[in-house]
CSV table of C-alpha atoms in Angstrom, one decimal:
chain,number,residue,atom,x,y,z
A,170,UNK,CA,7.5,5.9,8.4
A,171,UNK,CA,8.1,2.4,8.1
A,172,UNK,CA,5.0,1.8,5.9
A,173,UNK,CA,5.5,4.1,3.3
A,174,UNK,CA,9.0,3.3,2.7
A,175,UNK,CA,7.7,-0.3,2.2
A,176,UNK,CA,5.2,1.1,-0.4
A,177,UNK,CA,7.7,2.9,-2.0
A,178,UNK,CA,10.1,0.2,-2.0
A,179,UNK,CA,7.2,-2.0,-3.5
A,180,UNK,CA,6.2,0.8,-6.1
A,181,UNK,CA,9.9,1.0,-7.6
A,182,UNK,CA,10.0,-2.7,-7.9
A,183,UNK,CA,6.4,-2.2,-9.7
A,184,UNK,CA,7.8,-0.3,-12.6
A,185,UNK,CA,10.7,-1.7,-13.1
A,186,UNK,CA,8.0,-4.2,-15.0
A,187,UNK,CA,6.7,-2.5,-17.2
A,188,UNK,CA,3.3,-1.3,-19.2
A,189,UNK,CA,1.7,0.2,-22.5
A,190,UNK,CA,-1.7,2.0,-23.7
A,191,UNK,CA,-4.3,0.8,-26.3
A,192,UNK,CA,-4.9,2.4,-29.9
A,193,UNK,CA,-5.6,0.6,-33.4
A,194,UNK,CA,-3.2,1.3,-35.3
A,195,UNK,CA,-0.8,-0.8,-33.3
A,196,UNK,CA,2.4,0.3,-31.4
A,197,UNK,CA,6.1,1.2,-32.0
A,198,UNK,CA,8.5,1.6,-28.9
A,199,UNK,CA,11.5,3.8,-30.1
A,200,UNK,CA,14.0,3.1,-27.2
A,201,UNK,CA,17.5,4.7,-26.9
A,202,UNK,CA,20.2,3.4,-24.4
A,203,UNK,CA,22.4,5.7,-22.6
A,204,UNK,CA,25.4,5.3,-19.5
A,205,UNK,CA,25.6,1.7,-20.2
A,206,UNK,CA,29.3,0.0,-19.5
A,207,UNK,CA,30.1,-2.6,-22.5
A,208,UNK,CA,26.9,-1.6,-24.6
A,209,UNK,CA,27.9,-3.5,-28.6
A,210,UNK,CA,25.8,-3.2,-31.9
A,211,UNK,CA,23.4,-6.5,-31.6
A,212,UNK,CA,23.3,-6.1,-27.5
A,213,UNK,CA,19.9,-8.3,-26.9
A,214,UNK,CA,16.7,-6.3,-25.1
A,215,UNK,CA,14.0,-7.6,-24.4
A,216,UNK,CA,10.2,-7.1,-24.1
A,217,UNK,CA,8.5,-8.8,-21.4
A,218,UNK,CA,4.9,-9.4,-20.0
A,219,UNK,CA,4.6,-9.1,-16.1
A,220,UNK,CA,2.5,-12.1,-15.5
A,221,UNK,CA,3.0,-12.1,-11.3
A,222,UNK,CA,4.5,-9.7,-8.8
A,223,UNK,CA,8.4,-10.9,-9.7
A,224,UNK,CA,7.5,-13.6,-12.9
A,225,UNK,CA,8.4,-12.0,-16.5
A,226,UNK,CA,8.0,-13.6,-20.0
A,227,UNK,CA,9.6,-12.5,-22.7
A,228,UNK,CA,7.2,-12.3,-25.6
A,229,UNK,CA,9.5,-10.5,-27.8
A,230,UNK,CA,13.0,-9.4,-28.4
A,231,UNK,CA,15.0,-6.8,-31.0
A,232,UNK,CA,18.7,-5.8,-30.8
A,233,UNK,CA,20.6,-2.5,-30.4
A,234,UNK,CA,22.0,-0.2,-33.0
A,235,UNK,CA,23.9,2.7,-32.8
A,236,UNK,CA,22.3,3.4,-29.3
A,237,UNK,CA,18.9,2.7,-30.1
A,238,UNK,CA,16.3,-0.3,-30.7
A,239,UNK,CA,12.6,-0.5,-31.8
A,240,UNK,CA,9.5,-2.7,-31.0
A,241,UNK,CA,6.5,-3.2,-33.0
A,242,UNK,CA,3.3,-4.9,-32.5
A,243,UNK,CA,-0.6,-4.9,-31.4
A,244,UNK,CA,-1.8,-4.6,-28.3
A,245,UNK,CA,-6.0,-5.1,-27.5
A,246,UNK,CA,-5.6,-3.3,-24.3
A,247,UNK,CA,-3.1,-1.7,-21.9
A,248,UNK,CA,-0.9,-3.7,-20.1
A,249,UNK,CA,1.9,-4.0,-17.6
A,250,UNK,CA,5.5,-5.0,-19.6
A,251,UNK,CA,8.8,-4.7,-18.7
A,252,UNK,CA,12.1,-3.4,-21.4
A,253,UNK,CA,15.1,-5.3,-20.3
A,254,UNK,CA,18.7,-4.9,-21.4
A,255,UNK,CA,20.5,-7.8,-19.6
A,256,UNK,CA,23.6,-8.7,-20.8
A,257,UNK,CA,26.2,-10.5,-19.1
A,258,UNK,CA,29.4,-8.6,-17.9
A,259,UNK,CA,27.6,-5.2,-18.7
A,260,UNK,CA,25.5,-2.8,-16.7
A,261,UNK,CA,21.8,-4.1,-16.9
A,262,UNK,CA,18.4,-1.8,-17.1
A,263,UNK,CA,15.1,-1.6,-16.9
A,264,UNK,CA,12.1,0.3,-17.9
A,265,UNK,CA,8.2,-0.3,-17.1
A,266,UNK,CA,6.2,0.5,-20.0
A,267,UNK,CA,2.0,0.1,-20.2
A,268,UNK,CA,1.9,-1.3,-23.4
A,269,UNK,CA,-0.6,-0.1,-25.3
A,270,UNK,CA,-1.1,1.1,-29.1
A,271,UNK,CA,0.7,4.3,-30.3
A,272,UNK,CA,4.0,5.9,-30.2
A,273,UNK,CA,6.4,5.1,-27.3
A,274,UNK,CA,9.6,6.5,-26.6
A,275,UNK,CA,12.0,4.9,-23.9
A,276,UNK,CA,15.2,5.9,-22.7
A,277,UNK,CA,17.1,2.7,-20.8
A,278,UNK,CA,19.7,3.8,-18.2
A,279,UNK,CA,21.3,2.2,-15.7
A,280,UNK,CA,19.1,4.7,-13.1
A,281,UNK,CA,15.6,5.5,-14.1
A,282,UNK,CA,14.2,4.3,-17.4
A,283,UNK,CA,11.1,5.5,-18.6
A,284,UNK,CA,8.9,5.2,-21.2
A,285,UNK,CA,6.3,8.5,-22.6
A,286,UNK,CA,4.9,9.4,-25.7
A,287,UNK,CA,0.9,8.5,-24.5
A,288,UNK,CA,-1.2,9.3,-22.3
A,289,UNK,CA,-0.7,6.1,-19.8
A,290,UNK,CA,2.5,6.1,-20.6
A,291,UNK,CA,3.7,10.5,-19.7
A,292,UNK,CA,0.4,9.7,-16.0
A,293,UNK,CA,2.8,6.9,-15.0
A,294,UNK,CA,6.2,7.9,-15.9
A,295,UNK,CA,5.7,11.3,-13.7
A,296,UNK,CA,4.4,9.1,-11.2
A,297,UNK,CA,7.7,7.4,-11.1
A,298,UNK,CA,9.8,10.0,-11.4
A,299,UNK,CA,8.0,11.6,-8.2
A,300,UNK,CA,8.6,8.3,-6.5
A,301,UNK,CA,11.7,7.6,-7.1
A,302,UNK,CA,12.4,10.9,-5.9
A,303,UNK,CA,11.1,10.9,-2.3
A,304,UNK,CA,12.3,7.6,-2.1
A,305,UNK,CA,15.8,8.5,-3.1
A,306,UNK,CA,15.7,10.9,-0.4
A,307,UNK,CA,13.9,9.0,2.7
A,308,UNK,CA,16.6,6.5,1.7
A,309,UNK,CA,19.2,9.7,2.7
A,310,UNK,CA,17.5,10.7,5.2
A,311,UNK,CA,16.9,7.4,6.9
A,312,UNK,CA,21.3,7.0,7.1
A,313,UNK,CA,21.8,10.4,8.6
A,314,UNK,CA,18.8,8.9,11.6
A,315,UNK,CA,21.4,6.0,12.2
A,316,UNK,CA,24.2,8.2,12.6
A,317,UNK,CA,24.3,7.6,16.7
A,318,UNK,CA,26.1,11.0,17.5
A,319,UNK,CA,23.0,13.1,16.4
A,320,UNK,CA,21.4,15.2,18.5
A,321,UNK,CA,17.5,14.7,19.5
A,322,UNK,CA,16.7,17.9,18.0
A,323,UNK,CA,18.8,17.1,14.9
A,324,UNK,CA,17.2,13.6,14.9
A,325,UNK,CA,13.4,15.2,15.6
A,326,UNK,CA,14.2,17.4,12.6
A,327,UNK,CA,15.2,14.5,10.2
A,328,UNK,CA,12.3,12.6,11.4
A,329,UNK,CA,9.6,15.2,10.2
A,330,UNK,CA,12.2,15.6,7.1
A,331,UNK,CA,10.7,11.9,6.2
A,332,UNK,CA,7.3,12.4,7.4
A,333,UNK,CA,7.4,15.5,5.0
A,334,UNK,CA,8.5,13.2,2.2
A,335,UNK,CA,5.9,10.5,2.6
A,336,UNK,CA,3.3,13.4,2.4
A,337,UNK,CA,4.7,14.4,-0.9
A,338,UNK,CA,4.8,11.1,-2.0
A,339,UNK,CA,0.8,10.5,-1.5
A,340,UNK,CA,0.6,14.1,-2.6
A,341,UNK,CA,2.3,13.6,-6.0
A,342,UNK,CA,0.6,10.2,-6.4
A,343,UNK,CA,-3.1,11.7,-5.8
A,344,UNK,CA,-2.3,14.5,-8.0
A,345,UNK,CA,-1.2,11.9,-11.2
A,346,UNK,CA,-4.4,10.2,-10.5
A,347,UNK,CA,-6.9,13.3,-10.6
A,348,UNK,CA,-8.8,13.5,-14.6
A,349,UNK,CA,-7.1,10.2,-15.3
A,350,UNK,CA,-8.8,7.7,-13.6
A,351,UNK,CA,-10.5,7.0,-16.7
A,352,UNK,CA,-7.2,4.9,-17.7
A,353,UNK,CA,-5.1,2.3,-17.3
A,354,UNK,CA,-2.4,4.0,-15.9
A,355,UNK,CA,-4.6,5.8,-13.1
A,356,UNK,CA,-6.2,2.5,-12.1
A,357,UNK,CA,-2.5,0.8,-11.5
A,358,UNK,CA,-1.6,4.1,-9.2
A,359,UNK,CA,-4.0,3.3,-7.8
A,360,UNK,CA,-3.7,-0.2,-6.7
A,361,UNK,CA,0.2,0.6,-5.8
A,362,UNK,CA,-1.3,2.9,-3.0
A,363,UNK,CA,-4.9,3.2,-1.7
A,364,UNK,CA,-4.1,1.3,1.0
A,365,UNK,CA,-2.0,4.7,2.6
A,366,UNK,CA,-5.2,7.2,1.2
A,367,UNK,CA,-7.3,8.6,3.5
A,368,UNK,CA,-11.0,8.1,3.2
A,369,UNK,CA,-12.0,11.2,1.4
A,370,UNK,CA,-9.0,11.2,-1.0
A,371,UNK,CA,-9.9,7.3,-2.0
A,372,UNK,CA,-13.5,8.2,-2.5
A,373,UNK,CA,-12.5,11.5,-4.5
A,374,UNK,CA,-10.5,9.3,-7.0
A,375,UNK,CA,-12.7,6.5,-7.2
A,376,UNK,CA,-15.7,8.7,-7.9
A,377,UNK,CA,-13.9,9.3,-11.0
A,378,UNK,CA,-13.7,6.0,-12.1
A,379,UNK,CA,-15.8,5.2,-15.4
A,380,UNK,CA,-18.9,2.9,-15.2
A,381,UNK,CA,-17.5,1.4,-18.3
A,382,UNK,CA,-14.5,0.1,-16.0
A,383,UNK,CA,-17.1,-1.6,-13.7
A,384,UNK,CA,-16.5,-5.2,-14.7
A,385,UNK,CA,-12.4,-4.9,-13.8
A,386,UNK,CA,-11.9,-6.7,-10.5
A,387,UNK,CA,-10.2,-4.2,-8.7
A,388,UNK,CA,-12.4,-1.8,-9.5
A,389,UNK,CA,-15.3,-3.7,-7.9
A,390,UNK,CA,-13.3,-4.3,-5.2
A,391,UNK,CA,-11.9,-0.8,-4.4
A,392,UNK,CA,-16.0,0.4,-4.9
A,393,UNK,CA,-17.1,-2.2,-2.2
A,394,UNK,CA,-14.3,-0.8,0.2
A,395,UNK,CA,-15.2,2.8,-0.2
A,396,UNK,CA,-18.7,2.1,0.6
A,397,UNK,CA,-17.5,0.1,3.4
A,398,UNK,CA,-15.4,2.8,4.5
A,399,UNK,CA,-17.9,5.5,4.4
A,400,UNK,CA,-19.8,3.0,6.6
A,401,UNK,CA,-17.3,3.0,8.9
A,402,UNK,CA,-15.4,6.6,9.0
A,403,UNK,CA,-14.6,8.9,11.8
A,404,UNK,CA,-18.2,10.1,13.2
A,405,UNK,CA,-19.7,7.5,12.1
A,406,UNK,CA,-21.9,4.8,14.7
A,407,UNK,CA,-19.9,1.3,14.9
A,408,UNK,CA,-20.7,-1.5,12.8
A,409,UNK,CA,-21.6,-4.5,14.9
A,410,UNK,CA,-19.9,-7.9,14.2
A,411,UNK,CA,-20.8,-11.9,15.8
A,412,UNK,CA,-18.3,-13.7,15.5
A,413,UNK,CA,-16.4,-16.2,17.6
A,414,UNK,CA,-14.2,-16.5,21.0
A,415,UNK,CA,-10.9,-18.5,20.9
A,416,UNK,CA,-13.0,-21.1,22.5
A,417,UNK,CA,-15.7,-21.0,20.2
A,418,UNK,CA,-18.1,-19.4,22.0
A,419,UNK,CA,-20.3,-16.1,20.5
A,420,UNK,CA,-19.4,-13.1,20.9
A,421,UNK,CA,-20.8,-9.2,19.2
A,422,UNK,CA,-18.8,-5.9,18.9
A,423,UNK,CA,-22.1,-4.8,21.0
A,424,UNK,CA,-21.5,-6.6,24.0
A,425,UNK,CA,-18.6,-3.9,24.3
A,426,UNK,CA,-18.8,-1.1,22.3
A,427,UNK,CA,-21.9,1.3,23.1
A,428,UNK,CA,-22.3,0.7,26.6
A,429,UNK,CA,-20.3,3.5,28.2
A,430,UNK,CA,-16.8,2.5,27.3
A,431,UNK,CA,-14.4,3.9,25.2
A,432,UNK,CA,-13.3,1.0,23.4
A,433,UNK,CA,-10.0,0.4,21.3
A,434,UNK,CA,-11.1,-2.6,18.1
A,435,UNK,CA,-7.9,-3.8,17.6
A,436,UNK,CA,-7.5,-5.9,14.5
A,437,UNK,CA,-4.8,-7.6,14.4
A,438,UNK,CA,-2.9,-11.7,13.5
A,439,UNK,CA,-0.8,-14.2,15.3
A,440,UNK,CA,1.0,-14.4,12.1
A,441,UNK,CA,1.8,-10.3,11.2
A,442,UNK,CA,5.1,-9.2,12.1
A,443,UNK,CA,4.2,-5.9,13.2
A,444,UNK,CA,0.9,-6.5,15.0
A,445,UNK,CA,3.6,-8.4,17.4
A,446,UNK,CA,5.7,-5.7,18.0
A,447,UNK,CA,3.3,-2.9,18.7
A,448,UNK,CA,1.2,-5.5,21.1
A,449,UNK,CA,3.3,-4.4,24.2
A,450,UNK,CA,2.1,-1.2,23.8
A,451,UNK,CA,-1.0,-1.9,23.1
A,452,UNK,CA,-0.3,-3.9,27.1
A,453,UNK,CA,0.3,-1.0,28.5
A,454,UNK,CA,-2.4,1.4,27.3
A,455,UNK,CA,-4.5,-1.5,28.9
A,456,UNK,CA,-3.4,-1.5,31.6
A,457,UNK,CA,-2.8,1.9,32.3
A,458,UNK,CA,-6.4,2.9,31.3
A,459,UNK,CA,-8.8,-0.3,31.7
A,460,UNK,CA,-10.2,0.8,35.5
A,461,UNK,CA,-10.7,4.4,33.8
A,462,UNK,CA,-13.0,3.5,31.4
A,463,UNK,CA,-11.5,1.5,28.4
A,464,UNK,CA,-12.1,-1.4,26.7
A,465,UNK,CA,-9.9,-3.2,24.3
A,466,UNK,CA,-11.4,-5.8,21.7
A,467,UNK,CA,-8.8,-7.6,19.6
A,468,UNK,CA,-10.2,-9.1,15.8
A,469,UNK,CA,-7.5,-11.6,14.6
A,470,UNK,CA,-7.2,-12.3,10.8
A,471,UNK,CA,-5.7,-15.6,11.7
A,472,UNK,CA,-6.6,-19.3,10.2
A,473,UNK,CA,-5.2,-21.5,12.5
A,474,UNK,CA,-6.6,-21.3,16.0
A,475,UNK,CA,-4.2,-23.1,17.9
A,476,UNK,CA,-1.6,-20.4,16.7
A,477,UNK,CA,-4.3,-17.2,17.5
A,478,UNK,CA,-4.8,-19.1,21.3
A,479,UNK,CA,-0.4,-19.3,21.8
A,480,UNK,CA,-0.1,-16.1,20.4
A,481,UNK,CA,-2.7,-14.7,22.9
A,482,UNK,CA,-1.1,-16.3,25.5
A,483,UNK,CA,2.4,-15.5,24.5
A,484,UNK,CA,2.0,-11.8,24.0
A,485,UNK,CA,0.0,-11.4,27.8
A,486,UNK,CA,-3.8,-10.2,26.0
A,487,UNK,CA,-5.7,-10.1,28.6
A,488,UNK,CA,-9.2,-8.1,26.9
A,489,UNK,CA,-11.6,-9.9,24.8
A,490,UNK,CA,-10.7,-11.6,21.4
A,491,UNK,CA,-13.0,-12.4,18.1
A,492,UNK,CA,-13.0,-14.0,15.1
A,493,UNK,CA,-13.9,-16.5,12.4
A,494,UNK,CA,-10.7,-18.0,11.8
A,495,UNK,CA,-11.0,-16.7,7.7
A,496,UNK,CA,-7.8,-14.8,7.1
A,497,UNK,CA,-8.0,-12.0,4.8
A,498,UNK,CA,-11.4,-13.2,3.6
A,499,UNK,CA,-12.9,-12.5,7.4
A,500,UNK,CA,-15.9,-11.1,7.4
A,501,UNK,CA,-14.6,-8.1,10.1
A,502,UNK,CA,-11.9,-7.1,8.0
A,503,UNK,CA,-14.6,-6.7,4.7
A,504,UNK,CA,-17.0,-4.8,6.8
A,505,UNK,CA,-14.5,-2.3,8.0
A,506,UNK,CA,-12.5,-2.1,4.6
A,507,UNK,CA,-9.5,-3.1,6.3
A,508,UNK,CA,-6.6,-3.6,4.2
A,509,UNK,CA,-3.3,-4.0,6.3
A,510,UNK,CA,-2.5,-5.0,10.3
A,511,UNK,CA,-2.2,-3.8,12.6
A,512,UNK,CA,-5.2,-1.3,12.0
A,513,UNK,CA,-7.1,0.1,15.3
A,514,UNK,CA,-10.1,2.0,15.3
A,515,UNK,CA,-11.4,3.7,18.3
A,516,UNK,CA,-15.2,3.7,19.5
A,517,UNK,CA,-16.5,6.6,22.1
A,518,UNK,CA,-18.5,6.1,25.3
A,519,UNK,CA,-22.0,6.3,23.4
A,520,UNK,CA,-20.6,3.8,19.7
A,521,UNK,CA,-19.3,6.9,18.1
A,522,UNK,CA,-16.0,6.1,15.9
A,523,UNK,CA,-13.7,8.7,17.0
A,524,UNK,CA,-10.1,7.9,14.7
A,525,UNK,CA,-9.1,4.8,12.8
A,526,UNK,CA,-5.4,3.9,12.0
A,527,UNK,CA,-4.0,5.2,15.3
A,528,UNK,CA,-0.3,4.7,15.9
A,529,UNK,CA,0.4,3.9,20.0
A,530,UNK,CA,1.7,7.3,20.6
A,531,UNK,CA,-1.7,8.4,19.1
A,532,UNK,CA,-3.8,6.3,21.3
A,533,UNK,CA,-2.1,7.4,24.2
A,534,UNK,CA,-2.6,11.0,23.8
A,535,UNK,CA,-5.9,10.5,23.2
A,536,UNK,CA,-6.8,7.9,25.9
A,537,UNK,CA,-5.1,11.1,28.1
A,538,UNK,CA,-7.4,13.6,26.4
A,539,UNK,CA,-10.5,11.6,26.9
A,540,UNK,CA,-9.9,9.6,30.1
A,541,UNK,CA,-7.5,11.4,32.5
């Protein structure tokens, strides 16, 4: 639950930058502002290039009449920009726009701006709207959960209420993205989210993807990981790794998995938040299962040694431990198209992968189903 509401927090923070689609015959942005407190003929807005994941520079700016304002320009290709009406004292707002050539129309509010009128434009717009939608009601849904006087069925029922939400969320995403991966706007979807797609839904989408969008860096990227992960799915034999011991001595995935053990490949950092708290569990499935068959082998994504060796020690991991001490760019976490900690994948008796992504309630049950 957690995760997606992170994502979705992150998405709505996406497009309040904004972004525009490419045509010759350059573009004009006919904006109207509505609900706004204090709003004065000659009101400032602003048109703004998102050059980081919070940094904005203003590359133009026109002021309001009468409710509305207007843009015009050139634009080579799409491109994320923001429309800001900031003005001291008064209600501020925001719209993401893909800036591109053609005819844009945005409506500012105080709420939910958005900007349609092309193609990129009317794919990502819906996207938002769908977003902010879920979101506006996990965000309900998550204050009626600390409500302390709830029932468990009441608070059983409010948690699949959310679960039902993030599946409507990837649902609404996918379905934006189908026949428009061929543009900008599909490709930035994309980015927000394909860390929380399953295999088969990633591959379906990327499959779409154009040749002629080969050279984009994201693209290669997100191509390399989908091979990686078909590599590496559910039924699928394990991929061995040699890497390193904390004390530097080598160590292969094959010295553990394959030899009659189910095994649990836990990848995982000293430094990640959430690896910490889920490691107790991760204790206790050890130790409840280790003399019944099961192996645990931990891969850190750490840099610093000396932190991976405390954390070991401090968190009581007692199984094996791996790695190359290369962060994000380890080669463990490339080969098994890992893209967020903590990630587990479990192996069967004979190297079979039997799930990836398991949560510790998942293990469990099926540590019972296999081993008990």
């Amino acid at each position: 639950m957690n995760k997606t509401i992170k994502l979705l927090g992150c998405t709505l923070t996406a497009f309040l930058l904004a972004a525009c689609n490419g045509k010759q015959n350059g573009y004009t942005i006919q904006g109207t502002i509505s609900d706004i407190v204090g709003l004065e003929n000659g009101d400032s807005v602003f048109l703004a290039r998102q050059e980081g994941p919070s940094q904005l520079v203003n590359i133009d700016s026109t002021t309001v009449k009468e409710g509305t304002f207007t843009f015009k320009g050139n634009q080579e290709k799409p491109e994320l920009f923001s429309i800001i009406y900031q003005n001291e004292g008064k209600d501020h707002a925001y719209a993401t726009v893909i800036l591109e050539n053609g005819n844009i129309n945005v409506s500012l509010t105080p709420n939910l701006s958005l900007a349609r009128g092309t193609r990129n434009n009317d794919v990502f717009s819906a996207y938002i709207e769908n977003s902010r939608k879920n979101f506006v009601e996990i965000e309900k849904t998550i204050e009626q959960l600390e409500d302390k006087s709830i029932s468990d069925e009441q608070r059983e029922s409010l948690t699949q209420k959310i679960e039902g939400l993030e599946k409507n969320f990837i649902t609404s995403s996918i379905n934006a993205m189908n026949g428009n991966m061929d543009t900008f706007s599909g490709i930035t979807i994309l980015k927000n989210i394909y860390y929380y797609l399953k295999y088969e839904e990633l591959e379906t989408l990327v499959n779409q993807i154009p040749e002629s969008m080969d050279e984009d860096p994201f693209v290669q990227s997100i191509k390399e990981q989908v091979g990686a992960l078909k590599k590496t799915a559910e039924g699928k034999q394990f991929v061995d790794l040699a890497l390193q011991d904390p004390k530097g001595k080598d160590i292969k995935l094959s010295d553990y998995c394959g030899k009659g053990k189910v095994v649990l490949i836990d990848f995982w950092a000293s430094w990640c938040g959430p690896c910490r708290r889920e490691m107790p569990n991760v204790v206790e499935a050890y130790k409840k299962y280790k003399n019944k068959g099961f192996e645990i082998v931990g891969i850190s994504l750490d840099n610093n040694g000396e932190a991976w060796e405390k954390a070991i020690e401090d968190l009581h991991i007692t199984w094996p431990q791996m790695s190359d001490l290369k962060g994000w760019e380890s080669e463990a976490a490339k080969e098994y198209a890992i893209n967020s900690i903590p990630h587990t994948i479990l192996v069967d008796k004979d190297g079979t992968i039997l799930a990836r992504g398991l949560s510790s309630e998942e293990l469990m049950k099926r540590l019972s189903t296999l081993l008990d």
